[in-house]
XYZ file of C-alpha atoms in Angstrom:
552
model
C 86.202 95.700 102.542
C 83.561 95.478 105.164
C 80.019 96.586 104.230
C 79.403 100.139 104.991
C 77.029 99.740 108.259
C 76.345 102.508 110.618
C 79.355 105.067 111.349
C 81.825 103.372 114.087
C 83.547 106.696 115.249
C 83.637 107.467 118.628
C 82.222 104.109 119.839
C 84.318 101.970 122.928
C 86.059 99.610 120.060
C 87.081 102.332 118.195
C 88.730 104.385 120.694
C 90.344 101.723 121.822
C 92.084 101.007 118.116
C 92.825 104.822 118.159
C 94.437 104.625 121.794
C 96.729 101.672 120.511
C 97.524 103.762 117.192
C 98.861 106.104 119.285
C 100.503 104.528 121.876
C 102.177 102.096 119.102
C 103.484 105.498 116.870
C 104.741 107.530 119.980
C 106.650 103.925 120.954
C 108.258 103.492 117.556
C 109.704 106.995 116.839
C 110.874 106.939 120.325
C 112.768 103.532 119.526
C 114.100 105.206 116.423
C 115.433 108.385 118.235
C 117.029 106.002 121.085
C 118.797 103.618 118.367
C 120.230 106.581 116.501
C 121.635 108.463 119.546
C 125.450 109.200 119.853
C 125.368 107.116 123.132
C 125.039 103.846 121.336
C 127.960 101.511 120.738
C 126.709 101.457 117.050
C 126.838 105.215 116.214
C 130.636 104.439 115.450
C 129.613 102.608 112.128
C 126.874 105.357 111.820
C 128.803 108.463 111.920
C 130.541 108.468 108.462
C 127.251 108.452 106.951
C 126.141 111.719 108.670
C 126.567 115.076 107.800
C 126.141 118.346 109.837
C 122.206 119.628 109.818
C 121.011 122.881 110.731
C 118.387 121.690 113.672
C 119.765 122.756 116.895
C 123.002 121.975 115.499
C 122.497 117.976 115.205
C 124.072 115.883 112.577
C 121.381 114.632 109.789
C 121.421 111.481 108.109
C 121.192 113.061 104.441
C 122.824 109.437 102.909
C 120.298 108.383 100.896
C 121.589 110.024 97.205
C 118.340 110.405 95.502
C 116.965 112.692 98.158
C 120.586 114.286 98.888
C 120.469 115.374 95.087
C 116.842 117.069 94.877
C 117.309 118.592 98.116
C 120.624 119.737 97.522
C 119.306 121.114 94.167
C 116.311 123.070 95.614
C 118.475 126.416 95.526
C 118.754 125.997 91.850
C 115.330 124.331 90.980
C 112.995 126.875 92.796
C 114.234 129.856 90.922
C 114.505 127.682 87.498
C 110.734 127.046 88.318
C 109.930 130.545 89.054
C 111.546 131.852 85.971
C 109.965 129.173 83.610
C 106.264 130.072 85.016
C 106.849 133.727 84.620
C 107.465 133.495 81.060
C 104.975 130.657 80.479
C 102.022 132.450 82.269
C 103.075 135.836 80.256
C 102.920 134.064 77.066
C 99.739 132.158 77.972
C 97.838 136.004 78.905
C 99.186 137.947 76.113
C 99.117 135.269 73.351
C 96.106 135.763 70.897
C 94.448 132.077 71.659
C 94.796 132.540 75.232
C 93.026 135.754 75.298
C 89.941 133.981 73.956
C 86.709 132.723 76.019
C 87.626 129.768 77.740
C 84.870 127.619 76.049
C 86.414 128.979 72.417
C 89.996 128.087 72.956
C 90.245 124.943 71.236
C 93.365 126.076 69.316
C 96.731 125.769 70.601
C 98.936 128.600 71.777
C 101.587 128.307 69.191
C 103.942 130.785 71.096
C 103.638 128.515 74.358
C 104.839 125.610 72.353
C 107.731 127.199 70.596
C 108.753 128.571 74.171
C 108.688 125.295 75.755
C 110.766 123.634 72.945
C 113.370 126.477 73.381
C 113.436 126.168 76.857
C 113.624 122.519 76.743
C 116.604 122.403 74.507
C 118.385 124.877 76.474
C 117.654 123.041 79.567
C 118.960 119.440 78.062
C 121.846 121.404 76.875
C 122.859 123.021 80.254
C 121.702 119.789 82.494
C 122.772 116.814 80.241
C 125.226 118.622 77.806
C 125.451 118.760 74.240
C 126.160 115.394 73.857
C 122.642 114.538 75.971
C 120.891 116.750 74.078
C 121.998 115.126 70.669
C 121.205 111.353 71.979
C 117.757 112.497 73.477
C 116.651 113.750 70.349
C 117.774 111.415 68.073
C 116.143 108.798 70.211
C 112.900 110.543 70.461
C 113.298 111.279 66.474
C 113.572 107.543 65.728
C 110.732 106.368 68.130
C 108.294 109.463 66.402
C 109.186 108.205 62.813
C 108.289 104.845 63.974
C 105.042 105.682 64.854
C 104.029 107.736 62.246
C 105.126 105.739 59.442
C 103.539 102.569 60.853
C 100.203 104.568 62.076
C 97.940 101.974 61.942
C 99.709 99.109 61.439
C 99.491 96.408 63.858
C 103.511 96.707 63.993
C 103.384 99.934 65.330
C 103.293 98.622 68.875
C 105.782 96.199 68.610
C 108.302 98.180 66.886
C 107.632 100.875 69.212
C 107.885 98.679 72.289
C 111.082 97.111 70.983
C 113.007 100.120 70.045
C 112.232 102.103 73.348
C 113.355 98.946 76.046
C 116.159 98.277 73.784
C 117.096 101.869 73.895
C 116.560 101.814 77.759
C 118.632 98.869 78.145
C 121.551 99.800 75.468
C 121.844 103.318 77.052
C 122.525 101.664 80.796
C 124.939 98.702 79.880
C 126.992 101.254 77.326
C 126.918 103.639 80.102
C 125.253 106.494 77.861
C 125.504 105.300 74.073
C 128.843 106.697 73.739
C 129.632 108.240 70.211
C 133.193 106.979 70.574
C 132.485 103.855 68.772
C 131.892 105.814 65.530
C 135.313 106.762 64.169
C 135.633 110.389 64.639
C 132.320 111.143 66.725
C 133.927 110.607 70.337
C 134.500 114.386 70.720
C 130.767 114.515 70.982
C 131.223 112.519 74.180
C 133.578 115.370 76.084
C 130.683 117.588 76.242
C 128.673 116.749 79.216
C 126.381 118.738 81.419
C 125.606 119.376 85.054
C 124.181 115.698 84.932
C 126.576 113.660 82.992
C 124.296 110.886 83.173
C 122.075 111.879 80.950
C 120.143 108.229 80.350
C 119.139 108.226 84.047
C 116.024 110.221 83.103
C 115.374 108.349 79.703
C 112.958 106.008 81.539
C 110.446 108.761 81.936
C 111.292 110.090 78.302
C 110.561 106.385 77.003
C 107.246 106.200 78.937
C 106.200 109.401 76.800
C 107.604 108.106 73.432
C 105.258 105.323 73.681
C 102.404 107.133 74.919
C 102.375 109.398 71.796
C 102.956 106.090 69.350
C 100.451 104.457 71.096
C 97.810 107.233 71.205
C 98.834 108.099 67.774
C 97.871 104.467 66.802
C 94.756 104.006 68.266
C 93.812 107.657 66.393
C 94.378 105.967 63.180
C 92.523 102.879 64.080
C 89.733 104.711 65.726
C 86.927 102.674 65.373
C 83.245 103.070 65.516
C 82.756 101.502 68.546
C 85.207 103.716 70.229
C 83.624 106.614 68.710
C 80.375 105.542 69.818
C 81.768 104.978 73.540
C 83.440 108.537 73.572
C 80.181 110.258 72.303
C 78.401 108.181 75.010
C 80.745 109.447 77.972
C 80.630 112.793 76.921
C 77.016 112.942 76.782
C 76.653 111.803 80.364
C 79.525 113.395 81.969
C 78.900 116.460 83.911
C 81.977 118.203 83.126
C 82.159 117.339 79.510
C 78.669 118.944 78.981
C 80.028 121.912 80.450
C 82.542 122.618 77.656
C 85.658 121.208 79.407
C 86.974 117.464 78.915
C 87.030 115.751 82.120
C 90.546 113.815 82.972
C 89.154 110.743 81.572
C 87.856 112.172 78.245
C 91.536 114.157 77.915
C 92.953 110.655 78.145
C 90.636 108.657 76.215
C 89.413 110.728 73.289
C 91.633 111.212 70.351
C 92.856 114.641 69.546
C 92.688 115.793 65.731
C 95.438 114.176 63.252
C 96.685 117.577 63.108
C 97.612 117.416 66.825
C 99.915 114.335 66.463
C 103.136 116.683 65.013
C 106.674 116.606 65.769
C 107.022 120.257 67.529
C 104.324 118.985 69.892
C 105.628 115.582 70.636
C 109.272 117.249 71.592
C 107.453 119.630 73.707
C 105.772 116.850 75.301
C 108.580 114.631 75.685
C 110.925 116.884 77.206
C 108.440 119.093 78.885
C 110.953 120.957 81.920
C 108.632 120.714 84.848
C 108.192 116.861 84.186
C 111.479 116.176 82.416
C 113.263 114.573 85.807
C 110.765 112.531 87.769
C 107.285 112.928 86.687
C 104.530 112.576 87.382
C 103.689 110.652 84.316
C 100.858 112.109 81.640
C 99.481 110.782 78.618
C 100.329 112.521 75.345
C 96.512 113.072 74.498
C 96.024 114.730 78.004
C 98.755 116.942 77.761
C 97.480 118.254 74.256
C 94.174 118.700 75.465
C 95.624 121.000 78.418
C 97.617 122.827 76.247
C 94.111 123.900 74.350
C 92.606 124.583 77.854
C 93.468 124.901 81.163
C 91.873 122.923 83.871
C 89.163 124.743 85.678
C 90.396 122.465 88.712
C 93.691 124.351 88.856
C 92.860 127.204 90.952
C 94.910 129.789 92.949
C 93.748 128.533 96.068
C 94.646 124.691 94.818
C 97.967 125.895 93.927
C 98.737 127.666 97.605
C 96.962 124.893 99.510
C 99.288 122.104 97.591
C 102.606 124.367 98.304
C 101.578 124.723 101.898
C 101.308 120.731 102.232
C 104.355 120.309 100.514
C 106.181 122.539 103.188
C 104.759 120.916 105.814
C 106.055 117.774 104.359
C 109.458 118.872 103.834
C 109.947 120.084 107.380
C 108.563 116.681 108.671
C 111.281 115.047 106.464
C 113.749 117.460 108.143
C 112.836 116.023 111.771
C 113.263 112.708 110.616
C 116.820 113.180 108.857
C 117.666 115.113 111.963
C 116.394 112.440 114.821
C 116.209 109.193 113.120
C 119.260 107.895 111.453
C 117.563 104.951 109.061
C 119.288 105.079 106.002
C 122.608 105.360 107.540
C 121.944 102.915 109.830
C 120.794 100.696 107.326
C 123.756 101.298 104.967
C 126.404 100.804 107.327
C 124.601 97.457 108.731
C 124.949 98.567 112.021
C 121.948 96.802 113.654
C 122.969 93.321 112.462
C 123.481 91.404 115.914
C 122.943 94.195 118.291
C 119.363 95.639 117.810
C 116.512 94.127 119.184
C 113.589 92.766 117.331
C 111.471 95.662 117.924
C 114.553 98.025 116.906
C 115.252 96.010 113.721
C 111.089 96.145 112.818
C 110.756 99.571 113.820
C 113.958 100.565 111.566
C 112.585 98.595 108.773
C 109.061 100.250 108.724
C 110.762 103.887 109.280
C 113.054 103.017 106.379
C 109.986 102.809 104.430
C 108.589 105.747 105.616
C 111.438 107.595 104.525
C 111.119 106.079 100.903
C 107.668 107.407 100.670
C 107.862 110.756 102.147
C 111.318 111.671 99.919
C 109.434 110.307 96.591
C 106.371 112.290 97.507
C 108.292 115.415 98.115
C 110.185 114.583 94.734
C 107.119 114.140 92.584
C 104.676 116.776 94.676
C 107.215 119.462 93.888
C 107.318 118.503 90.036
C 103.753 118.066 89.820
C 103.117 121.630 91.476
C 105.315 123.343 89.067
C 103.618 121.575 85.905
C 100.166 122.502 87.805
C 101.439 126.247 87.933
C 101.991 125.802 84.431
C 98.377 124.895 83.652
C 99.039 121.195 83.467
C 97.311 119.318 85.970
C 98.990 115.787 86.737
C 97.675 112.510 88.724
C 98.462 112.781 92.306
C 101.298 110.177 93.070
C 100.772 108.885 96.878
C 97.173 110.382 97.352
C 97.229 108.323 100.497
C 99.810 107.980 103.052
C 101.704 105.005 102.979
C 100.336 103.384 106.414
C 96.839 104.233 105.019
C 96.639 101.397 102.567
C 95.699 97.876 103.800
C 94.894 96.044 100.156
C 98.167 95.048 98.196
C 96.163 96.154 94.542
C 94.868 99.435 96.016
C 98.434 100.351 97.405
C 100.222 99.869 93.972
C 97.448 101.981 92.465
C 98.366 104.725 95.044
C 101.988 104.798 95.254
C 103.037 105.567 91.721
C 99.516 106.279 90.698
C 100.337 108.010 87.533
C 102.627 105.338 86.307
C 100.138 103.082 87.864
C 97.166 104.518 85.085
C 100.221 104.437 82.532
C 100.929 100.821 83.077
C 97.102 99.664 82.812
C 96.467 101.858 79.509
C 99.850 100.668 77.562
C 100.596 97.204 78.822
C 97.732 95.746 81.011
C 94.748 96.448 78.866
C 96.714 95.628 75.722
C 97.746 92.250 76.934
C 94.174 91.419 77.616
C 93.387 92.743 81.002
C 91.760 90.474 83.652
C 91.477 87.445 81.264
C 94.683 86.582 81.817
C 94.970 88.580 85.082
C 97.845 86.606 86.832
C 100.429 86.439 83.674
C 99.531 89.733 82.679
C 100.341 91.359 86.385
C 103.852 88.963 86.293
C 104.610 91.112 82.760
C 103.666 94.225 84.250
C 105.790 94.079 87.580
C 108.636 92.622 85.484
C 108.708 95.618 83.257
C 108.389 98.111 86.486
C 111.332 96.295 87.712
C 113.426 96.478 84.988
C 112.226 99.968 84.150
C 113.317 100.999 87.732
C 116.914 99.468 87.211
C 118.675 96.233 86.129
C 118.960 95.058 89.340
C 118.373 91.311 90.870
C 116.484 92.752 93.911
C 114.062 94.818 92.054
C 113.331 91.551 89.439
C 112.735 89.904 92.999
C 110.836 92.263 94.373
C 108.232 92.937 90.815
C 107.955 89.129 90.843
C 106.735 89.130 94.512
C 104.842 91.605 94.290
C 102.775 89.918 91.467
C 102.665 86.614 93.590
C 101.635 88.512 96.737
C 98.582 90.063 94.880
C 97.362 86.134 94.823
C 96.317 85.893 98.539
C 93.904 88.953 98.682
C 92.240 87.643 95.054
C 91.793 84.479 96.616
C 90.310 85.523 100.013
C 88.017 87.939 98.276
C 86.704 84.756 96.406
C 86.652 82.865 99.443
C 85.096 85.361 101.944
C 82.810 87.682 99.218
C 81.304 90.676 100.911
C 77.712 89.852 99.835
C 77.764 86.299 101.318
C 79.357 87.258 104.539
C 78.511 90.896 105.261
C 76.177 90.024 107.987
C 78.457 88.004 109.887
C 78.700 90.181 112.846
C 82.850 89.714 112.669
C 83.471 89.839 109.298
C 84.947 93.013 109.941
C 87.485 91.603 112.042
C 88.286 89.020 109.569
C 89.010 91.511 107.064
C 91.360 93.035 109.371
C 93.272 89.703 109.886
C 93.614 89.553 106.219
C 94.836 93.125 106.191
C 97.734 92.366 108.951
C 98.914 89.719 106.302
C 98.552 92.217 103.481
C 100.664 94.754 105.188
C 103.474 92.365 106.564
C 103.528 91.258 103.010
C 103.998 94.631 101.395
C 106.336 96.000 104.210
C 108.815 92.592 103.334
C 108.334 93.132 99.474
C 109.513 96.943 99.545
C 112.123 96.595 101.931
C 113.652 94.013 99.419
C 113.536 96.177 96.380
C 114.087 99.454 98.030
C 115.927 99.160 101.266
C 118.706 96.489 101.487
C 117.723 93.552 99.003
C 116.872 90.013 99.803
C 119.995 89.563 102.591
C 119.036 92.273 104.645
C 115.621 91.535 105.025
C 116.087 87.533 105.388
C 118.357 89.279 108.425
C 115.968 91.413 110.023
C 113.155 88.521 109.774
C 115.970 86.108 111.287
C 116.534 88.968 114.235
C 112.705 89.414 114.577
C 112.039 86.186 115.064
C 115.643 84.538 116.713
C 113.694 83.922 120.514
C 110.331 82.561 121.862
C 110.872 85.453 124.383
C 109.481 87.893 121.283
C 106.435 86.354 120.919
C 104.857 89.908 122.915
C 106.750 91.864 120.215
C 104.958 90.218 117.634
C 101.881 90.536 119.253
C 101.905 94.007 119.709
C 102.928 94.019 116.317
C 99.633 92.409 114.980
C 97.454 94.584 117.406
C 98.987 97.760 115.466
C 98.337 96.596 112.140
C 95.042 95.496 112.945
C 93.866 98.346 115.071
C 95.324 100.577 112.126
C 93.460 98.613 109.824
C 89.921 98.888 111.395
C 90.631 102.471 111.164
C 91.196 102.536 107.370
C 88.213 100.651 107.124
C 86.310 102.848 108.699
C 87.727 105.824 106.704
C 86.732 104.522 103.449
C 83.481 103.659 104.869
C 83.181 107.632 105.398
C 84.240 108.316 102.103
C 81.684 105.896 100.426
C 78.872 107.454 102.714
C 79.558 110.802 101.270
C 80.170 109.716 97.497
C 78.512 106.948 96.763
C 79.970 106.654 93.226
C 83.391 106.645 94.679
C 84.748 109.523 91.969
C 86.239 111.963 94.346
C 88.488 109.095 96.222
C 89.959 106.067 95.279
C 90.824 102.732 97.801
């Protein structure tokens, strides 16, 4: 990233970038609305994927199964969340330990823990059925006893990882670990719930199962060096000195041995607000917040987050009613008929749809947890288009998962000592964790490979040596354009059509030499927004030189 220098807002150069950005955005959405029109010949292929909408009686593209399921279940999720929060907050208010002054509340509210346990059991029994409840509890119990029995042994992480990954694969391959393989137990499989595919939530459960076992393992092997490091942090951290653990301390500082017990473990693994989709939180962090509600959770913060969520939800509704990008991609209506500009816009807005749907899902459940007093890391804290760095993009996208990966995968593997190899392992796990799919494996490996050019560029053009060059910021802008194009390509492969669709899109874009004007316009757009992003980051660093209030 370029040196801070003087602010560039409202200079002639920056105004040109703003004009290019605004004109490009308006053009892209106009193109998307136009190729979604019922007057287009491709509409006959697209129509089968559309449903009746509510905005001006227009059809809407609700063909993305993940978002359709979430959107369709909101009439159930909202009253469920409301009922849970009313009961939980009543217990927190009237429980004896919850009534203590905050600086004395170092013990758990047992009634809250048992409420969460009972609510989770009832929820799973209804949502996944009796069969899902039994299998979830059985897998979680086996993982718990692996962690407890092996404790400080170096084999604890090995057996934990082997069991959890094997359980994930086995559940997927066998379509739910059927009891019918055991004579006389087949009847258990005949008791499904609303979501009979109970194993689809298992990938989130195993992250929490691994977190518990690893946190307990590190607690059991807590060295003098670790204790000194934690004590030094608590002595220098302003939040910790006020008697409240900061977000870092909640994760890093081990709990007392008594806090690593089975009821708390089950309450954590199957915590209902984060049961379906996260965000992901470590065991240490979860229990620390049960003991003391973070002061950062206020009525104003909850209202602000709810208002932002509603604004994003309404924008998504507009997108679904006017830009049929998912339906066009699924029907392949774009092949052979779309101009290169239309193909590029289709791919770009496809990614916007993915970003927005995941933001809505994660923010809904994150808000639910926050209203219950459990603060989670906010995924997607920057807009998808407000990223120019490959590494920073992945830190921002699934932010809570990224921190989980760093703590439980990247650092134990050796961290930066074997950076490239470790990143390949990390993104291979990320790919298979999402789904056992070849396109996702290619996506994971490409992500790891695409990090290399940025690393090499930083070494070839280090900021300290080049920042005095007047055009260093523009050189960084060219690198940012290449990064953005790589990120668009790899995410389209992983989540919007696969290798064949993306290669087809690229072939269409480069189909003739007459498209050089389009390619030049694409470069100018990404270059302009990169320069604007540089100035946004510089403004953040001027306000907070330590970087504690933001992340690249």
